[in-house]
mmCIF file of C-alpha atoms in Angstrom:
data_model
loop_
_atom_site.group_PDB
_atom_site.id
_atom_site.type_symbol
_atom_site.label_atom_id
_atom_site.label_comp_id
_atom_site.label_asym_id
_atom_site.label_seq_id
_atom_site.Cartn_x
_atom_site.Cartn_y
_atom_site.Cartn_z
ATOM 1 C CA UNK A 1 -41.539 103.301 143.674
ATOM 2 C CA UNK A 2 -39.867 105.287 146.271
ATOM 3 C CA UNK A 3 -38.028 102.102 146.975
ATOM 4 C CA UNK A 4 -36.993 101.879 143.789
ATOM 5 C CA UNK A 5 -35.543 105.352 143.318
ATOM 6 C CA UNK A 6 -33.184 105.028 146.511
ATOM 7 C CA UNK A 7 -31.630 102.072 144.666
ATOM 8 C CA UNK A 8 -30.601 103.620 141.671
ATOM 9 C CA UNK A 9 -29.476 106.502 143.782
ATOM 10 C CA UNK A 10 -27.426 104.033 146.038
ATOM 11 C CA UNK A 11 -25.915 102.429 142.585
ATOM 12 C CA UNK A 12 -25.158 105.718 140.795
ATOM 13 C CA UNK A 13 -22.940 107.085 144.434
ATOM 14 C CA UNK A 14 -21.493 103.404 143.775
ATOM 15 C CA UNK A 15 -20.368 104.650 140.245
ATOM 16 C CA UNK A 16 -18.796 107.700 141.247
ATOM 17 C CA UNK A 17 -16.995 106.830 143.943
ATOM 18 C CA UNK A 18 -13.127 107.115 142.868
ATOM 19 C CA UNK A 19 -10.388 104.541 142.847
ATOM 20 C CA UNK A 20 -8.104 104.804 145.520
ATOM 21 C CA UNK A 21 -5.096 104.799 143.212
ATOM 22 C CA UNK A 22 -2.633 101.770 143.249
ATOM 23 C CA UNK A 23 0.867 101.784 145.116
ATOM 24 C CA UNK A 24 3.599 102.200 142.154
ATOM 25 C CA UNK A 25 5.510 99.009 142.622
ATOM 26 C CA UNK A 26 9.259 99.373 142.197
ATOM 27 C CA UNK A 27 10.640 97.280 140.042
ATOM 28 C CA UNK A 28 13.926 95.194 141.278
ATOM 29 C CA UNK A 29 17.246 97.254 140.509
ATOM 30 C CA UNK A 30 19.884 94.551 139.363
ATOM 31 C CA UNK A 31 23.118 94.518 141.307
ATOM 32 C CA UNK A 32 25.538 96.919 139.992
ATOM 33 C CA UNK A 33 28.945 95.584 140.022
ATOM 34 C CA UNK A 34 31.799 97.480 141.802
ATOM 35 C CA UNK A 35 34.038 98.696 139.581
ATOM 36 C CA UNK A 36 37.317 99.273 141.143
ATOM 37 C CA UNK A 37 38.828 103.068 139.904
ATOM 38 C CA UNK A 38 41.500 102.519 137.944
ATOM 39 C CA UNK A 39 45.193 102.612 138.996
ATOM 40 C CA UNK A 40 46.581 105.883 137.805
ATOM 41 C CA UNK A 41 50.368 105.380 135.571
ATOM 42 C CA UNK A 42 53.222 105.928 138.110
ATOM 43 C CA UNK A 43 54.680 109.422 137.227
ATOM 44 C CA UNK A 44 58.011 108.914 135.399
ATOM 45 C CA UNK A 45 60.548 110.946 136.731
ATOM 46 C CA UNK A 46 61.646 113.956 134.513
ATOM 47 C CA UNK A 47 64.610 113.184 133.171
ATOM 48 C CA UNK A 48 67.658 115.802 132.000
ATOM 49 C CA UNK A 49 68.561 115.204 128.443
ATOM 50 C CA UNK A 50 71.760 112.784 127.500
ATOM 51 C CA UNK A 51 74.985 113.951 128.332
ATOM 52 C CA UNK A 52 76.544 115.607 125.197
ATOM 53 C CA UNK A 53 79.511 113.807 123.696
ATOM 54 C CA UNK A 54 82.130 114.963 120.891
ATOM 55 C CA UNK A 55 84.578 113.173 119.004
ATOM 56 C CA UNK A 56 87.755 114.996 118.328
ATOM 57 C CA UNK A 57 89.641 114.340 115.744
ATOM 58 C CA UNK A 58 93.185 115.293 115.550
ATOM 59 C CA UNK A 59 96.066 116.073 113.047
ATOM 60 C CA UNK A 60 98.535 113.778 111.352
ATOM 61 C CA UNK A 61 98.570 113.423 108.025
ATOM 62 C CA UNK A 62 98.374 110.386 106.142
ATOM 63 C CA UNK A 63 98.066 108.641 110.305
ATOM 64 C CA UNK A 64 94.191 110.369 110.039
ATOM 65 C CA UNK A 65 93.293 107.081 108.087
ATOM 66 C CA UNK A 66 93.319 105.662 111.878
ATOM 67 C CA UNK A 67 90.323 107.848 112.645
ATOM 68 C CA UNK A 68 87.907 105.715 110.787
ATOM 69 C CA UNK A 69 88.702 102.713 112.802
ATOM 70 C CA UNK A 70 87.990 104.611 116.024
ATOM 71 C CA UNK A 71 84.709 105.793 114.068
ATOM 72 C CA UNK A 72 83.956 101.983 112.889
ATOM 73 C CA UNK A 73 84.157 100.581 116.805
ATOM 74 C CA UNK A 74 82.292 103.303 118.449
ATOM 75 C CA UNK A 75 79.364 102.980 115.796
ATOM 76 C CA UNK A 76 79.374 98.906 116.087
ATOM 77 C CA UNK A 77 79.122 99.324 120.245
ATOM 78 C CA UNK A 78 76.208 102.206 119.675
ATOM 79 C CA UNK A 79 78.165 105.135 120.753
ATOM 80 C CA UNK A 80 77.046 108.201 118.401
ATOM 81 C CA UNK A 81 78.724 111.538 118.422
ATOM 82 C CA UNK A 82 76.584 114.691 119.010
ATOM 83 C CA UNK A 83 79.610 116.554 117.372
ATOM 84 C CA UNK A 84 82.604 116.485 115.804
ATOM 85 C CA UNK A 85 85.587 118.825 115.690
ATOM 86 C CA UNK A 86 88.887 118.281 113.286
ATOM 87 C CA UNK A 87 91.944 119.393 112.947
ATOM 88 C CA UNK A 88 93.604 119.219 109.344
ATOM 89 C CA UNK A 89 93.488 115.406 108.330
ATOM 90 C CA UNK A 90 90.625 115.396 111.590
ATOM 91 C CA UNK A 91 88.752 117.933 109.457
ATOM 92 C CA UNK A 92 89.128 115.865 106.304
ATOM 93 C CA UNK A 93 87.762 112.538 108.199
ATOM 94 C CA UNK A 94 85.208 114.480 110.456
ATOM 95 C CA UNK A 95 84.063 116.071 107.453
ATOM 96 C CA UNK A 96 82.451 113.500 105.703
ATOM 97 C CA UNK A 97 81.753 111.606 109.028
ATOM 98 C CA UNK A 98 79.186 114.881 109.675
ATOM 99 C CA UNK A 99 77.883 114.666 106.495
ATOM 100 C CA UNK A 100 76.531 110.802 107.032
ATOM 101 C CA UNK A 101 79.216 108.560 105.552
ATOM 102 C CA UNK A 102 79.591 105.160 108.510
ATOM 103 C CA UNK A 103 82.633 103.901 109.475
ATOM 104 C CA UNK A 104 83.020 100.985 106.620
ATOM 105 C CA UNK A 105 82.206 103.778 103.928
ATOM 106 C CA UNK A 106 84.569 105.889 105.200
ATOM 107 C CA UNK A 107 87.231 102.815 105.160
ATOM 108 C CA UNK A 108 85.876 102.502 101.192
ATOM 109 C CA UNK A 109 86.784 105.977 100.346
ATOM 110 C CA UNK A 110 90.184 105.752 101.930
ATOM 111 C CA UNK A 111 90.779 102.396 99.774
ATOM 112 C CA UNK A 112 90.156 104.330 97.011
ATOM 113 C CA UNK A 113 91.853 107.407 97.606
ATOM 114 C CA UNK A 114 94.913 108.087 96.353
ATOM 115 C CA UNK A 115 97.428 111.078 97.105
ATOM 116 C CA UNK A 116 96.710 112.804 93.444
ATOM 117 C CA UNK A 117 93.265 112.867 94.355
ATOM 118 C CA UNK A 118 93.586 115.652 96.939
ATOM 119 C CA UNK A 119 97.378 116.741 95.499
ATOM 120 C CA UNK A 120 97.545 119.464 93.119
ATOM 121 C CA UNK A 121 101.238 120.343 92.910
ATOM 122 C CA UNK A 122 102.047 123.399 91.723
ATOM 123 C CA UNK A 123 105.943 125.796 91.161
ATOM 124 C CA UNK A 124 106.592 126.919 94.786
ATOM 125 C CA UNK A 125 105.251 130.157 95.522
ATOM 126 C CA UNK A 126 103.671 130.105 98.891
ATOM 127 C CA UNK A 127 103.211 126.064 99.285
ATOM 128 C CA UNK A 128 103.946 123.694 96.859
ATOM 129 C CA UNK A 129 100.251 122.174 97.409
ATOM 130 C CA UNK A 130 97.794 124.929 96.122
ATOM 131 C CA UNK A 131 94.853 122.739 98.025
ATOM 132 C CA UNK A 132 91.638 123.311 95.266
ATOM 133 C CA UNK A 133 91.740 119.509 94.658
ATOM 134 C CA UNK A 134 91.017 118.941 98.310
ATOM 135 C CA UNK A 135 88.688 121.566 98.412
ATOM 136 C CA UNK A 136 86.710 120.436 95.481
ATOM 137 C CA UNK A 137 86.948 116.623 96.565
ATOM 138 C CA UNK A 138 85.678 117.336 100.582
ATOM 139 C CA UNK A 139 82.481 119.149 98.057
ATOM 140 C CA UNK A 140 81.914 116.799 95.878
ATOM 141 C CA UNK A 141 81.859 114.056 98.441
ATOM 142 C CA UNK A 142 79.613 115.837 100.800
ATOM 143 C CA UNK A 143 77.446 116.896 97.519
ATOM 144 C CA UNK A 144 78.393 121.182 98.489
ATOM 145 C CA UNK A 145 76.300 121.357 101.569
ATOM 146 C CA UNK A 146 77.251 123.996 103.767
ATOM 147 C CA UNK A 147 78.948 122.927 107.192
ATOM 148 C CA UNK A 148 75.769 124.170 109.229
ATOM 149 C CA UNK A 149 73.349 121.811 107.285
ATOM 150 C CA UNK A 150 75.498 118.672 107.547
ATOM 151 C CA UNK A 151 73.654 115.567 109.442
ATOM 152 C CA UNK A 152 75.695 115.982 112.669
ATOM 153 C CA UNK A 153 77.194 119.655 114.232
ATOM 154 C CA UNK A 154 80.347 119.858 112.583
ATOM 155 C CA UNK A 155 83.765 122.498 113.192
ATOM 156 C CA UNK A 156 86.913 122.652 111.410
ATOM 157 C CA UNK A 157 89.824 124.375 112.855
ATOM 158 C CA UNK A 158 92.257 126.589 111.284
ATOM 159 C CA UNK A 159 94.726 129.308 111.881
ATOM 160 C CA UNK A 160 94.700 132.825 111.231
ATOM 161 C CA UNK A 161 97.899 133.742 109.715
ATOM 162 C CA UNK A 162 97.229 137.056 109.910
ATOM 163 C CA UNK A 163 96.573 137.181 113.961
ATOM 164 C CA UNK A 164 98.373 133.779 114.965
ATOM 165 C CA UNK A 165 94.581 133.013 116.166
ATOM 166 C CA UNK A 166 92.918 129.673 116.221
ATOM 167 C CA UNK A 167 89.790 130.391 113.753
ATOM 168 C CA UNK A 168 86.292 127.419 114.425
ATOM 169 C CA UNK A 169 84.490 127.123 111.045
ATOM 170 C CA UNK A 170 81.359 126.485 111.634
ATOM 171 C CA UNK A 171 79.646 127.948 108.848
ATOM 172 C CA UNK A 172 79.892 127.918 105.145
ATOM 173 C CA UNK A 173 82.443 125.995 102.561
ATOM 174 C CA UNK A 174 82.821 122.578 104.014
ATOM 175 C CA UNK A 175 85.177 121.682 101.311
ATOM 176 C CA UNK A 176 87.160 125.779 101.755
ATOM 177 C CA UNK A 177 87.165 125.147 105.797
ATOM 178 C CA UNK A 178 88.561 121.763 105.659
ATOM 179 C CA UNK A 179 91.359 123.098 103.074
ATOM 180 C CA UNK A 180 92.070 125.556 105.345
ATOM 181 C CA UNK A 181 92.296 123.995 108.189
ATOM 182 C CA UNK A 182 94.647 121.046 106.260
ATOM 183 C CA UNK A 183 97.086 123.734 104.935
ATOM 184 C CA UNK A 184 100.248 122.859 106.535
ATOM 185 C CA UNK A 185 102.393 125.958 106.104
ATOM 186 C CA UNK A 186 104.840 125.861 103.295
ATOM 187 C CA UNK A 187 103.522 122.941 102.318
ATOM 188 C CA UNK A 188 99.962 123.999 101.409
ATOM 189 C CA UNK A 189 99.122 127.343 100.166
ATOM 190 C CA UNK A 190 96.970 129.566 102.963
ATOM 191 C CA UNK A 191 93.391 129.448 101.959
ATOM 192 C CA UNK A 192 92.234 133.475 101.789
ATOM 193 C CA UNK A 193 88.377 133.843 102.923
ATOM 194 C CA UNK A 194 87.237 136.959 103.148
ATOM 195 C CA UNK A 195 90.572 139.088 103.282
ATOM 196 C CA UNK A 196 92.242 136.946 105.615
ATOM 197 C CA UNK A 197 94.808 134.125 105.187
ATOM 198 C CA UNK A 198 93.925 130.439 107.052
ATOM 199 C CA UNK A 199 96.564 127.479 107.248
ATOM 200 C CA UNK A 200 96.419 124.449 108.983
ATOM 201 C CA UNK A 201 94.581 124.353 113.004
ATOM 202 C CA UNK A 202 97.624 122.577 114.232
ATOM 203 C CA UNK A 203 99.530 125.552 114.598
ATOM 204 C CA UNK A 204 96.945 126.453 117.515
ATOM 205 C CA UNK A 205 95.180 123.495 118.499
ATOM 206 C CA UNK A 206 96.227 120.297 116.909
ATOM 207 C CA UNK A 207 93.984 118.566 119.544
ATOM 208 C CA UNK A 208 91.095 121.100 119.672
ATOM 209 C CA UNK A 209 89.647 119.389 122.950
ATOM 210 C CA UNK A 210 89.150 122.983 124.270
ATOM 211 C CA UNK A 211 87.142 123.767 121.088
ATOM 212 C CA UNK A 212 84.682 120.508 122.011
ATOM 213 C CA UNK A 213 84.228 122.212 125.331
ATOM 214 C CA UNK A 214 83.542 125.537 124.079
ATOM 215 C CA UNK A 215 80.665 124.209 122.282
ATOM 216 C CA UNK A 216 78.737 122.244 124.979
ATOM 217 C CA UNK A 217 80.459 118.931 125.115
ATOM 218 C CA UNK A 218 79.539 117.032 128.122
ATOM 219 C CA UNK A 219 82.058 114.372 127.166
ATOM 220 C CA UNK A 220 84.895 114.846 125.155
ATOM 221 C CA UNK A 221 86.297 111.513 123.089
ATOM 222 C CA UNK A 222 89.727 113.013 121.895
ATOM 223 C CA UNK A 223 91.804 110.504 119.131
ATOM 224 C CA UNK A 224 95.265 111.790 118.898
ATOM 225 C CA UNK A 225 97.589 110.631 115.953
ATOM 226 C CA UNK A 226 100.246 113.426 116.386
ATOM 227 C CA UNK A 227 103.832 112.276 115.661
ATOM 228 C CA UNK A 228 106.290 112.667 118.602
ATOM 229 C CA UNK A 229 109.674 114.804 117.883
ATOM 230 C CA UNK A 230 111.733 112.182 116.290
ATOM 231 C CA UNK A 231 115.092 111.643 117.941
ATOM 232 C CA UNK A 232 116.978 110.637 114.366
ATOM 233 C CA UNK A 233 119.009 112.264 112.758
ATOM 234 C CA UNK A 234 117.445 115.872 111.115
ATOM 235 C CA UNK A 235 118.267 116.552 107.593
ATOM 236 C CA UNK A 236 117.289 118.686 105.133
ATOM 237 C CA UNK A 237 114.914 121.941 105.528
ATOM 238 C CA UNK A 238 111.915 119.254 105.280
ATOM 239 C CA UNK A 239 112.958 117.903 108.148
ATOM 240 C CA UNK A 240 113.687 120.444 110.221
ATOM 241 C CA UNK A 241 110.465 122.153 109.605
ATOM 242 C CA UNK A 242 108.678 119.384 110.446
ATOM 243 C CA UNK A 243 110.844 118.376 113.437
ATOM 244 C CA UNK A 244 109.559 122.479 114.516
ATOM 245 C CA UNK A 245 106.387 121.906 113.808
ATOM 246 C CA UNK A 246 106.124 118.399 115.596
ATOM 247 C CA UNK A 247 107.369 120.124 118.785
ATOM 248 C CA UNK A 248 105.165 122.769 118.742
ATOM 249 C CA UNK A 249 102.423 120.735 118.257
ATOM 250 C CA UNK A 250 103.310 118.611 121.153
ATOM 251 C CA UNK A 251 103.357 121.836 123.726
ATOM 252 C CA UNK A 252 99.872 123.272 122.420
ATOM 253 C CA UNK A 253 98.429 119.547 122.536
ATOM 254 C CA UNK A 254 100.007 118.949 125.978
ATOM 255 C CA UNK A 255 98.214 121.949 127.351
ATOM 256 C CA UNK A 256 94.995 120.385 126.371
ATOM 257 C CA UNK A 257 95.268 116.697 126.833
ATOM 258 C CA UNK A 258 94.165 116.907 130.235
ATOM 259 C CA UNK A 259 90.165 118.838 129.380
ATOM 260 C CA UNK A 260 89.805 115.400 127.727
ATOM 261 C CA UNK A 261 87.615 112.788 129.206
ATOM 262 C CA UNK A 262 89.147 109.799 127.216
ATOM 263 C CA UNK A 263 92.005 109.935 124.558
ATOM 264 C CA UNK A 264 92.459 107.295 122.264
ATOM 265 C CA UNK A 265 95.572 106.957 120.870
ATOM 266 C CA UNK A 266 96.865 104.530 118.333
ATOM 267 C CA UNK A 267 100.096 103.236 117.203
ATOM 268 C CA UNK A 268 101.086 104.776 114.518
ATOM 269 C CA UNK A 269 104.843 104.673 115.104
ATOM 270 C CA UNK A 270 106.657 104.687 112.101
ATOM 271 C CA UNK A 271 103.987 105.461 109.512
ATOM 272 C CA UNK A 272 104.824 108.358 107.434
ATOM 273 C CA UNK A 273 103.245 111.631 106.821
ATOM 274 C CA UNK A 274 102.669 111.099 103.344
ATOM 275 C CA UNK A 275 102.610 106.958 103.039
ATOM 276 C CA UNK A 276 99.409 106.154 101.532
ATOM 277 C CA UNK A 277 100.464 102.536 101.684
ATOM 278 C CA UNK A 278 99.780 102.365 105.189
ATOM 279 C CA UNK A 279 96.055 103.201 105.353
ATOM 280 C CA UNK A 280 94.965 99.505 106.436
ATOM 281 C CA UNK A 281 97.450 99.438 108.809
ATOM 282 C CA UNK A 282 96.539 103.221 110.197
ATOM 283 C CA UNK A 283 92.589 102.092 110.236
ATOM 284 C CA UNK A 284 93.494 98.633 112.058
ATOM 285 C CA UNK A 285 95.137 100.756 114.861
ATOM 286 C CA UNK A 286 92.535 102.797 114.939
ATOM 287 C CA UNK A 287 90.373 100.145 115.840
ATOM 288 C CA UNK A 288 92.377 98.541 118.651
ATOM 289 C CA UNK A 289 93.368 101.776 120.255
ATOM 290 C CA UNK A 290 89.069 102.465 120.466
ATOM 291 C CA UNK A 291 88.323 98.621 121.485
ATOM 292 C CA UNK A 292 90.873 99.139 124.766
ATOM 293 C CA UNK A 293 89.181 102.554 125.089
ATOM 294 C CA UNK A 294 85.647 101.357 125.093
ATOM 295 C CA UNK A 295 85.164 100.692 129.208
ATOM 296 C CA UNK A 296 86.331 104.200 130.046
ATOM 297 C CA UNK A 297 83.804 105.663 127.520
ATOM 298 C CA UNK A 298 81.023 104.067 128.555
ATOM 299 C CA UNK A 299 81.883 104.682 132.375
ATOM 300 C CA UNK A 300 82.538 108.616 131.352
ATOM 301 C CA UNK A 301 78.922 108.794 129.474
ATOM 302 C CA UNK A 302 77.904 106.977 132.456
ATOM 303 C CA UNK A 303 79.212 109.373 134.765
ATOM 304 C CA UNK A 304 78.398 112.926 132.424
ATOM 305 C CA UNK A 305 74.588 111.265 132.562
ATOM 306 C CA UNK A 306 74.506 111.417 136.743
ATOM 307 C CA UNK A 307 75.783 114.645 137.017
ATOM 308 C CA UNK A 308 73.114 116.023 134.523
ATOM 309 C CA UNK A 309 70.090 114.399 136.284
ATOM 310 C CA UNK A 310 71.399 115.444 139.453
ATOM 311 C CA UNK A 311 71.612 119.152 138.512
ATOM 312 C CA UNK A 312 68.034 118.568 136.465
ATOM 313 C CA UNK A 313 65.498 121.269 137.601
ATOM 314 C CA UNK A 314 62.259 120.462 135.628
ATOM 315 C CA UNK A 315 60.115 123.431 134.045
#
């Protein structure tokens, strides 16, 4: 019996003894593969922003049709204005070039235009042009927005009869700024805007290149159509106030000429002030005179562009 009792005690200490607890076993990681960090983006260089360029747009008349071909080449080679400043017939051109009328639409309007369009003759008083229809056609073209809300930074100059002072419309009227700055005296009527009498920009600057400058042009693309003093014969008292005026003119435009970074100047010898039958011959010249002028553009951008980045200080 006693036997039999230390056996069961033997088999119940068997029962109780604990498991000696099993080794985790770690299971196999897979290979991770290497990913290589990523190459970070080359920094781009800050650049300065593109050299500002204005198209100037000088007096002459009827010889303005010539500024649409300049207008037609530099749009077909890319070359987009940041501004525009006219005198008189530059005004009338740059006008509706500002407002978003292209080159060939600009040649459609002139096709169509005809001197009584923009003419009202009236009994001499102060002009014999009183220069309402020209006001009222520049509006109606550009649909009466103001000169500051035009698609592209547009100025008009003019001359303060008052002071002898070159006035810059920038703001208000298109169709009033352009009149006055297309009033030739004795000729036209002076405009009167607020209190004070305006005629035609030539008086001051018939090339306004200095203008251009004045308003942050980097490069200044200056298309002259002026006619030179004529050396026939002078006649009546037409004649010999526009012989006056034409030298004039050619002082003042002198003086200027060289703040220019390219001037374009067609041939537009022997086309009348007033011959509207010359228009396709006045845009044709336009066009050649810009074609031989396109190298020295592009090197001039090329050149305004340089001296920008080089002066660049990034914020």
């Amino acid at each position: 019996m006693k036997r039999i009792l230390i056996m069961l005690g033997l088999l119940a200490g068997c029962a109780v003894v604990p498991k000696v607890p099993e080794m985790p076993v770690e299971k196999p990681v897979p290979p991770q593969e290497t990913v290589a960090p990523q190459a970070r983006p080359a920094a781009v260089p800050a650049r300065a922003a593109p050299p500002r360029v204005a198209l100037v747009l000088g007096g002459g008349a009827v010889r303005g049709f010539a500024h649409i071909g300049v207008i037609k080449v530099l749009e077909a080679q890319g070359i987009m204005p940041d501004l525009i400043v006219g005198t008189s017939a530059g005004s009338v051109v740059g006008a509706l070039y500002a407002a978003g009328y292209g080159g060939f639409e600009l040649q459609r309007i002139a096709f169509k235009l005809e001197e009584d369009s923009v003419g009202d003759w009236i009994l001499p008083d102060r002009g014999f042009i009183k220069g309402e229809a020209l006001q009222n056609y520049i509006n109606k073209a550009v649909r009466g927005v103001q000169i500051e809300k035009l698609k592209k930074p547009f100025a008009a100059v003019a001359t303060d009869l008052q002071s002898g002072e070159i006035m810059v419309f920038r703001r208000g009227n298109t169709g009033q700024a352009v009149r006055a700055s297309s009033s030739v005296p004795g000729v036209f009527q002076p405009v009167n805007i607020n209190g004070r009498d305006y005629v035609d920009g030539g008086l001051t600057s018939p090339l306004p290149i200095r203008v251009a400058r004045n308003l942050g042009a980097d490069v200044v693309i200056a298309v002259d159509i002026s006619a030179r003093p004529s050396a026939a014969r002078i006649g009546g008292v037409t004649d010999v106030l526009m012989q006056a005026i034409a030298i004039m003119e050619q002082s003042l435009r002198n003086d200027e000429l060289p703040e220019a970074d390219v001037l374009i100047r067609p041939n537009t010898t022997g086309f009348g002030s007033a011959d509207f039958t010359k228009k396709h011959e006045a845009i044709l010249e336009g066009e050649t005179a810009a074609q031989a002028a396109l190298p020295l553009i592009r090197e001039k951008i090329r050149q305004a562009a340089e001296r920008k980045q080089a002066a660049y200080v990034p914020r």
